[in-house]
Amino acid sequence: MSDSNAARATPASGPVVDRLAIIGVGLIGSSVARAARQWGLARSIAIADASAEALAAAERLGLGDFYASDPAEAAKGADLVILCVPVGAMAAAGAAVAPALKPGAILSDVGSVKGSVAAQLAPVTPPGVHLVPAHPVAGTENSGPEAGFATLFRNRWCIVTPPEGADPAAVETVSRFWSGMGANVETMSPERHDLVLAVTSHLPHLIAYNIVGTAADLEQVTRSEVIKFSAGGFRDFTRIAASDPTMWRDIFLHNRDAVLEMIGRFNEDLAALARAIRWGDGDTLFDLFTRTRAIRRGIIDSGQETSEPDFGRRHDVSGAG
Ligand code: NAP
């Protein structure tokens, strides 16, 4: 994180809810637990996870006040229940907590696709419980409770996607909870979210998975050469392509239409670039590369990325750079 990011981060202190339940204590769930604890956003934190190993790690790390293998046990009496499980597991997790939810409780989640999650959770949300889905646009390529950290959401966006007619007070509570962890909150429809994220997150991940797969399968270039000369750009794709396979499988299967639309656009643009290269059309290449450089500058200026060379990587004198 750059210094300018740190300067803008002002997580709030003070409880937003009495009892918080986190279902799924992986990278995101454990980061929520850490941040909520650090900034005192809940008076107590209950944690559940399907994985006995993850639950034991959460307990060892002291991430909550109460631990259960049964999501219903953790959700009992909670004011805010956040499902932090893969998108494909949302319906099961929602159904598991539903019978334990008290009237007036808020059911939320952190899933990376919002249309599908809303469709999975709406039918299992009991009357009197407020469904307010959200997506923190923050993460790393690592998974599990050990990978989380309290500042993950600082100066990152959290997109809240309330269903039509959602209770404004419940939406306000979810928004205050995320801004309490240092996130900038924006409200959007699930459809808009899924389209925006298809181009800013899902397509780049698909391209990274594809390019690393292509390089791994190349016969003319050896695998040791790919690794040895990776600093030429390939290495940055491998970071993204190391992201959690379950999470990303679910994202592509659950945001199918928006992703397919973006792949269509991408293929057309790639074909135009191939044509420019074939016909020696340097102006087309130069114009595009100038426009893309300006986009990178805009991301840095908005505080979403460091301006340090090579993403701020530290190199010692013998480093490959
Ligand atoms: P993660 O590190 O893999 O953790 C997910 C945890 O949930 C695992 O311990 C998993 O156990 C458990 N789980 C799965 N199904 C469950 C169920 N039905 N009930 C209770 N626990 C269950 O995943 P993550 O990276 O934190 O991602 C969680 C969610 O956040 C996903 O929806 C993802 O789309 C979203 N998200 C991720 C990122 C990111 O960069 N990672 C960023 C923003 C949003 P098992 O391992 O036994 O299945």
Short mmCIF file of C-alpha atoms and ligand atoms in Angstrom, two decimals:
data_model
loop_
_atom_site.label_atom_id
_atom_site.label_comp_id
_atom_site.label_asym_id
_atom_site.label_seq_id
_atom_site.Cartn_x
_atom_site.Cartn_y
_atom_site.Cartn_z
CA MET A 1 0.00 0.00 0.00
CA SER A 2 1.32 3.47 -0.82
CA ASP A 3 1.70 6.18 1.82
CA SER A 4 -1.09 8.18 0.22
CA ASN A 5 -3.44 5.20 0.71
CA ALA A 6 -2.49 4.84 4.36
CA ALA A 7 -3.08 8.55 4.97
CA ARG A 8 -6.63 8.34 3.64
CA ALA A 9 -7.53 5.28 5.76
CA THR A 10 -9.69 6.22 8.73
CA PRO A 11 -11.48 3.11 10.04
CA ALA A 12 -14.11 4.02 12.61
CA SER A 13 -14.22 2.72 16.18
CA GLY A 14 -17.26 1.73 18.17
CA PRO A 15 -19.79 -1.10 17.81
CA VAL A 16 -22.05 -1.09 14.76
CA VAL A 17 -23.74 -4.33 15.88
CA ASP A 18 -23.92 -6.31 19.10
CA ARG A 19 -23.37 -9.78 17.77
CA LEU A 20 -21.63 -10.59 14.50
CA ALA A 21 -21.56 -14.07 12.95
CA ILE A 22 -19.06 -14.98 10.25
CA ILE A 23 -19.79 -18.13 8.26
CA GLY A 24 -16.62 -19.23 6.44
CA VAL A 25 -13.38 -18.03 7.97
CA GLY A 26 -11.05 -18.05 4.97
CA LEU A 27 -9.15 -15.07 3.60
CA ILE A 28 -12.17 -12.75 3.62
CA GLY A 29 -14.00 -14.07 6.69
CA SER A 30 -10.86 -13.97 8.82
CA SER A 31 -10.03 -10.46 7.58
CA VAL A 32 -13.55 -9.31 8.54
CA ALA A 33 -13.10 -10.91 11.98
CA ARG A 34 -9.73 -9.23 12.48
CA ALA A 35 -10.92 -5.81 11.28
CA ALA A 36 -14.18 -5.97 13.31
CA ARG A 37 -12.16 -6.86 16.39
CA GLN A 38 -9.47 -4.23 15.79
CA TRP A 39 -11.97 -1.39 15.34
CA GLY A 40 -14.51 -2.68 17.87
CA LEU A 41 -17.33 -2.95 15.32
CA ALA A 42 -19.11 -5.80 17.15
CA ARG A 43 -19.42 -6.64 20.84
CA SER A 44 -19.00 -10.35 20.12
CA ILE A 45 -17.96 -12.42 17.12
CA ALA A 46 -19.18 -15.97 16.41
CA ILE A 47 -17.42 -18.01 13.74
CA ALA A 48 -18.46 -21.14 11.84
CA ASP A 49 -16.71 -23.03 9.07
CA ALA A 50 -17.32 -26.31 7.26
CA SER A 51 -13.63 -27.07 7.52
CA ALA A 52 -12.58 -28.36 10.97
CA GLU A 53 -9.02 -27.31 10.13
CA ALA A 54 -10.03 -23.71 9.31
CA LEU A 55 -12.17 -23.50 12.45
CA ALA A 56 -9.31 -24.77 14.63
CA ALA A 57 -6.95 -22.23 13.03
CA ALA A 58 -9.45 -19.42 13.70
CA GLU A 59 -9.67 -20.46 17.34
CA ARG A 60 -5.88 -20.71 17.63
CA LEU A 61 -5.57 -17.22 16.14
CA GLY A 62 -8.23 -15.90 18.53
CA LEU A 63 -10.34 -14.43 15.72
CA GLY A 64 -13.69 -14.75 17.53
CA ASP A 65 -15.44 -15.26 20.86
CA PHE A 66 -17.43 -18.36 19.91
CA TYR A 67 -16.72 -21.16 17.41
CA ALA A 68 -19.08 -23.75 15.91
CA SER A 69 -19.00 -26.28 13.11
CA ASP A 70 -22.75 -25.74 12.64
CA PRO A 71 -23.49 -22.35 10.97
CA ALA A 72 -26.88 -22.21 12.78
CA GLU A 73 -25.11 -22.29 16.15
CA ALA A 74 -22.99 -19.28 15.19
CA ALA A 75 -25.93 -17.39 13.67
CA LYS A 76 -28.19 -17.83 16.69
CA GLY A 77 -28.94 -14.41 18.21
CA ALA A 78 -26.68 -12.58 15.74
CA ASP A 79 -27.60 -9.08 14.54
CA LEU A 80 -25.44 -9.37 11.42
CA VAL A 81 -24.58 -12.67 9.72
CA ILE A 82 -22.01 -12.49 6.93
CA LEU A 83 -21.60 -15.48 4.63
CA CYS A 84 -17.94 -15.61 3.57
CA VAL A 85 -18.08 -18.88 1.62
CA PRO A 86 -17.49 -19.53 -2.10
CA VAL A 87 -20.27 -18.24 -4.38
CA GLY A 88 -21.35 -21.80 -5.21
CA ALA A 89 -21.86 -22.55 -1.48
CA MET A 90 -24.06 -19.53 -0.70
CA ALA A 91 -27.41 -21.35 -1.01
CA ALA A 92 -26.24 -24.13 1.35
CA ALA A 93 -24.78 -21.67 3.87
CA GLY A 94 -27.92 -19.49 3.70
CA ALA A 95 -30.20 -22.49 4.21
CA ALA A 96 -28.05 -23.63 7.15
CA VAL A 97 -28.32 -20.31 9.03
CA ALA A 98 -31.93 -19.47 8.08
CA PRO A 99 -33.73 -21.35 10.90
CA ALA A 100 -31.51 -19.66 13.51
CA LEU A 101 -31.93 -16.06 12.30
CA LYS A 102 -33.82 -13.81 14.69
CA PRO A 103 -36.40 -11.28 13.42
CA GLY A 104 -34.68 -8.04 12.46
CA ALA A 105 -31.32 -9.75 11.82
CA ILE A 106 -29.34 -8.80 8.72
CA LEU A 107 -28.13 -11.52 6.37
CA SER A 108 -25.21 -10.41 4.21
CA ASP A 109 -22.35 -11.95 2.28
CA VAL A 110 -19.07 -11.09 0.54
CA GLY A 111 -19.52 -13.08 -2.68
CA SER A 112 -17.79 -11.85 -5.82
CA VAL A 113 -20.92 -12.29 -7.97
CA LYS A 114 -24.10 -10.53 -6.82
CA GLY A 115 -26.97 -11.56 -9.13
CA SER A 116 -26.49 -15.25 -8.44
CA VAL A 117 -25.99 -14.75 -4.71
CA ALA A 118 -29.18 -12.69 -4.45
CA ALA A 119 -31.03 -15.44 -6.35
CA GLN A 120 -29.60 -18.09 -4.01
CA LEU A 121 -30.27 -16.22 -0.77
CA ALA A 122 -33.64 -14.55 -1.39
CA PRO A 123 -35.65 -17.81 -1.25
CA VAL A 124 -34.03 -18.94 2.02
CA THR A 125 -34.20 -15.57 3.83
CA PRO A 126 -36.97 -15.82 6.45
CA PRO A 127 -39.63 -13.07 6.65
CA GLY A 128 -38.50 -10.30 9.01
CA VAL A 129 -34.82 -10.87 8.18
CA HIS A 130 -33.11 -8.22 6.02
CA LEU A 131 -31.04 -9.46 3.07
CA VAL A 132 -28.27 -6.98 2.19
CA PRO A 133 -25.57 -8.55 -0.03
CA ALA A 134 -22.17 -6.87 -0.39
CA HIS A 135 -18.84 -7.42 -2.12
CA PRO A 136 -15.54 -6.03 -0.84
CA VAL A 137 -13.39 -5.45 -3.92
CA ALA A 138 -10.25 -6.44 -2.08
CA GLY A 139 -8.32 -9.65 -1.83
CA THR A 140 -5.12 -11.50 -2.44
CA GLU A 141 -4.23 -14.74 -4.20
CA ASN A 142 -4.01 -16.53 -0.82
CA SER A 143 -6.75 -18.49 1.00
CA GLY A 144 -7.55 -19.65 4.51
CA PRO A 145 -7.70 -18.05 7.99
CA GLU A 146 -3.96 -17.43 8.23
CA ALA A 147 -4.00 -15.39 5.01
CA GLY A 148 -6.33 -12.68 6.35
CA PHE A 149 -5.34 -9.31 7.80
CA ALA A 150 -7.24 -6.43 9.41
CA THR A 151 -6.28 -3.77 6.86
CA LEU A 152 -7.35 -5.75 3.77
CA PHE A 153 -10.37 -3.50 3.14
CA ARG A 154 -8.76 -0.14 3.85
CA ASN A 155 -9.30 2.31 1.01
CA ARG A 156 -10.75 -0.49 -1.11
CA TRP A 157 -14.30 -0.38 -2.43
CA CYS A 158 -17.12 -2.35 -0.92
CA ILE A 159 -20.12 -2.57 -3.25
CA VAL A 160 -23.44 -3.05 -1.45
CA THR A 161 -26.23 -4.46 -3.65
CA PRO A 162 -29.51 -4.24 -1.71
CA PRO A 163 -32.57 -5.84 -3.32
CA GLU A 164 -35.36 -3.50 -4.34
CA GLY A 165 -37.36 -2.40 -1.32
CA ALA A 166 -34.59 -3.30 1.15
CA ASP A 167 -34.88 -1.78 4.61
CA PRO A 168 -32.84 1.49 4.53
CA ALA A 169 -31.74 1.04 8.16
CA ALA A 170 -30.32 -2.42 7.38
CA VAL A 171 -28.49 -1.07 4.31
CA GLU A 172 -27.12 1.73 6.47
CA THR A 173 -25.88 -0.75 9.11
CA VAL A 174 -24.05 -2.85 6.47
CA SER A 175 -22.56 0.31 4.94
CA ARG A 176 -21.40 1.59 8.33
CA PHE A 177 -19.89 -1.81 9.11
CA TRP A 178 -17.77 -1.74 5.95
CA SER A 179 -16.77 1.89 6.26
CA GLY A 180 -15.85 1.05 9.86
CA MET A 181 -13.25 -1.34 8.42
CA GLY A 182 -11.84 1.46 6.25
CA ALA A 183 -13.66 0.60 3.00
CA ASN A 184 -15.25 3.12 0.65
CA VAL A 185 -18.85 2.03 0.20
CA GLU A 186 -20.87 2.30 -2.99
CA THR A 187 -24.39 1.02 -3.64
CA MET A 188 -25.24 -0.61 -6.98
CA SER A 189 -27.73 -3.02 -8.52
CA PRO A 190 -26.55 -6.65 -8.65
CA GLU A 191 -26.74 -6.61 -12.49
CA ARG A 192 -24.55 -3.52 -12.78
CA HIS A 193 -22.09 -4.97 -10.25
CA ASP A 194 -21.75 -8.19 -12.24
CA LEU A 195 -21.14 -6.35 -15.52
CA VAL A 196 -18.56 -3.97 -14.02
CA LEU A 197 -16.73 -6.76 -12.22
CA ALA A 198 -16.79 -8.96 -15.33
CA VAL A 199 -14.51 -6.46 -17.06
CA THR A 200 -12.43 -5.22 -14.10
CA SER A 201 -11.86 -8.54 -12.34
CA HIS A 202 -13.31 -11.65 -13.96
CA LEU A 203 -11.96 -11.19 -17.50
CA PRO A 204 -8.43 -10.27 -16.27
CA HIS A 205 -8.39 -13.42 -14.13
CA LEU A 206 -9.54 -15.55 -17.06
CA ILE A 207 -6.83 -14.05 -19.27
CA ALA A 208 -4.21 -14.72 -16.58
CA TYR A 209 -5.35 -18.33 -16.13
CA ASN A 210 -5.30 -18.78 -19.89
CA ILE A 211 -1.91 -17.19 -20.55
CA VAL A 212 -0.21 -19.15 -17.76
CA GLY A 213 -1.87 -22.32 -19.05
CA THR A 214 -0.70 -21.58 -22.60
CA ALA A 215 2.88 -20.99 -21.46
CA ALA A 216 2.84 -24.18 -19.41
CA ASP A 217 1.71 -26.19 -22.44
CA LEU A 218 4.16 -24.68 -24.97
CA GLU A 219 6.43 -27.23 -26.53
CA GLN A 220 8.90 -24.84 -28.22
CA VAL A 221 9.82 -23.12 -24.94
CA THR A 222 10.83 -25.17 -21.94
CA ARG A 223 9.16 -24.77 -18.57
CA SER A 224 12.50 -23.79 -16.99
CA GLU A 225 12.87 -20.96 -19.55
CA VAL A 226 9.36 -19.72 -18.75
CA ILE A 227 10.23 -19.55 -15.06
CA LYS A 228 13.74 -18.14 -15.59
CA PHE A 229 12.64 -15.23 -17.82
CA SER A 230 9.27 -14.62 -16.13
CA ALA A 231 10.08 -11.00 -15.15
CA GLY A 232 9.24 -9.98 -18.73
CA GLY A 233 5.55 -9.67 -17.78
CA PHE A 234 4.57 -13.31 -17.32
CA ARG A 235 5.33 -13.20 -13.59
CA ASP A 236 2.59 -10.64 -12.94
CA PHE A 237 0.05 -12.91 -14.61
CA THR A 238 1.18 -15.86 -12.47
CA ARG A 239 0.23 -13.97 -9.30
CA ILE A 240 -3.36 -13.64 -10.50
CA ALA A 241 -3.39 -17.20 -11.90
CA ALA A 242 -2.44 -18.51 -8.44
CA SER A 243 -5.86 -17.42 -7.09
CA ASP A 244 -8.11 -19.93 -5.38
CA PRO A 245 -9.45 -22.52 -7.90
CA THR A 246 -12.77 -23.11 -6.09
CA MET A 247 -13.56 -19.44 -5.76
CA TRP A 248 -12.77 -18.69 -9.38
CA ARG A 249 -14.54 -21.72 -10.80
CA ASP A 250 -17.66 -20.52 -8.98
CA ILE A 251 -17.28 -16.92 -10.17
CA PHE A 252 -17.17 -17.96 -13.85
CA LEU A 253 -20.06 -20.40 -13.51
CA HIS A 254 -22.21 -17.85 -11.64
CA ASN A 255 -21.44 -14.76 -13.73
CA ARG A 256 -21.68 -16.62 -17.01
CA ASP A 257 -23.60 -14.14 -19.17
CA ALA A 258 -21.58 -11.03 -18.28
CA VAL A 259 -18.28 -12.89 -18.61
CA LEU A 260 -19.25 -14.39 -22.00
CA GLU A 261 -20.24 -10.90 -23.20
CA MET A 262 -16.82 -9.55 -22.17
CA ILE A 263 -14.96 -12.49 -23.75
CA GLY A 264 -16.77 -11.70 -27.02
CA ARG A 265 -15.64 -8.07 -26.88
CA PHE A 266 -12.12 -9.10 -25.89
CA ASN A 267 -11.83 -11.58 -28.79
CA GLU A 268 -12.90 -8.90 -31.28
CA ASP A 269 -10.35 -6.41 -29.94
CA LEU A 270 -7.62 -9.04 -29.90
CA ALA A 271 -8.39 -9.89 -33.52
CA ALA A 272 -8.05 -6.18 -34.40
CA LEU A 273 -4.63 -6.10 -32.70
CA ALA A 274 -3.50 -9.22 -34.53
CA ARG A 275 -4.54 -7.55 -37.78
CA ALA A 276 -2.60 -4.39 -36.91
CA ILE A 277 0.52 -6.44 -36.21
CA ARG A 278 0.10 -8.48 -39.40
CA TRP A 279 -0.27 -5.33 -41.57
CA GLY A 280 2.43 -3.32 -39.82
CA ASP A 281 -0.11 -0.77 -38.57
CA GLY A 282 2.07 0.84 -35.89
CA ASP A 283 -0.30 3.79 -35.40
CA THR A 284 -3.10 1.54 -34.13
CA LEU A 285 -0.75 -0.16 -31.69
CA PHE A 286 0.77 3.11 -30.52
CA ASP A 287 -2.63 4.78 -30.02
CA LEU A 288 -3.96 1.90 -27.93
CA PHE A 289 -0.82 1.65 -25.80
CA THR A 290 -1.00 5.41 -25.14
CA ARG A 291 -4.64 5.16 -24.04
CA THR A 292 -3.95 2.18 -21.77
CA ARG A 293 -1.05 4.00 -20.13
CA ALA A 294 -3.46 6.81 -19.22
CA ILE A 295 -5.80 4.28 -17.58
CA ARG A 296 -2.93 3.01 -15.43
CA ARG A 297 -2.16 6.61 -14.43
CA GLY A 298 -5.82 7.11 -13.46
CA ILE A 299 -5.75 4.03 -11.21
CA ILE A 300 -2.62 5.27 -9.45
CA ASP A 301 -4.05 8.79 -9.08
CA SER A 302 -7.21 7.38 -7.48
CA GLY A 303 -5.10 5.66 -4.81
CA GLN A 304 -5.95 2.10 -5.95
CA GLU A 305 -2.34 1.23 -6.83
CA THR A 306 1.21 2.20 -5.96
CA SER A 307 3.18 4.36 -8.39
CA GLU A 308 6.42 2.64 -7.40
CA PRO A 309 8.17 0.84 -10.26
CA ASP A 310 7.52 -2.90 -10.56
CA PHE A 311 4.52 -2.68 -8.15
CA GLY A 312 6.85 -1.61 -5.33
CA ARG A 313 8.66 -4.95 -5.30
CA ARG A 314 11.89 -4.82 -3.36
CA HIS A 315 14.94 -6.07 -5.20
CA ASP A 316 18.24 -6.83 -3.56
CA VAL A 317 21.43 -6.33 -5.59
CA SER A 318 21.39 -9.89 -6.87
CA GLY A 319 17.67 -9.79 -7.73
CA ALA A 320 16.58 -10.74 -11.23
CA GLY A 321 14.37 -7.60 -11.52
P1 NAP B 1 -11.50 -19.24 1.35
O1 NAP B 1 -10.25 -18.61 1.88
O2 NAP B 1 -11.38 -20.44 0.49
O3 NAP B 1 -12.48 -19.57 2.59
C1 NAP B 1 -13.78 -20.07 2.46
C2 NAP B 1 -14.08 -20.91 3.70
O4 NAP B 1 -15.48 -21.22 3.71
C3 NAP B 1 -13.34 -22.26 3.70
O5 NAP B 1 -12.78 -22.52 4.96
C4 NAP B 1 -14.47 -23.25 3.35
O6 NAP B 1 -14.25 -24.55 3.88
C5 NAP B 1 -15.64 -22.61 4.05
N1 NAP B 1 -16.95 -23.09 3.55
C6 NAP B 1 -17.28 -23.53 2.32
N2 NAP B 1 -18.59 -23.84 2.26
C7 NAP B 1 -19.09 -23.62 3.50
C8 NAP B 1 -20.39 -23.75 4.09
N3 NAP B 1 -21.45 -24.16 3.36
N4 NAP B 1 -20.54 -23.44 5.40
C9 NAP B 1 -19.51 -23.02 6.14
N5 NAP B 1 -18.25 -22.86 5.64
C10 NAP B 1 -18.06 -23.15 4.33
O7 NAP B 1 -12.35 -18.18 0.51
P2 NAP B 1 -12.24 -16.57 0.45
O8 NAP B 1 -11.14 -16.19 -0.47
O9 NAP B 1 -12.27 -16.01 1.82
O10 NAP B 1 -13.60 -16.23 -0.33
C11 NAP B 1 -14.84 -16.25 0.34
C12 NAP B 1 -15.85 -15.44 -0.44
O11 NAP B 1 -15.34 -14.12 -0.60
C13 NAP B 1 -16.16 -15.96 -1.84
O12 NAP B 1 -17.54 -15.86 -2.09
C14 NAP B 1 -15.40 -15.02 -2.76
O13 NAP B 1 -16.06 -14.87 -3.99
C15 NAP B 1 -15.44 -13.72 -1.94
N6 NAP B 1 -14.33 -12.79 -2.19
C16 NAP B 1 -13.06 -13.27 -2.27
C17 NAP B 1 -12.01 -12.39 -2.50
C18 NAP B 1 -10.60 -12.90 -2.62
O14 NAP B 1 -9.75 -12.23 -3.20
N7 NAP B 1 -10.28 -14.06 -2.09
C19 NAP B 1 -12.27 -11.01 -2.62
C20 NAP B 1 -13.58 -10.55 -2.47
C21 NAP B 1 -14.62 -11.46 -2.26
P3 NAP B 1 -13.70 -25.70 2.85
O15 NAP B 1 -12.33 -25.28 2.46
O16 NAP B 1 -13.77 -26.96 3.67
O17 NAP B 1 -14.66 -25.70 1.68
#
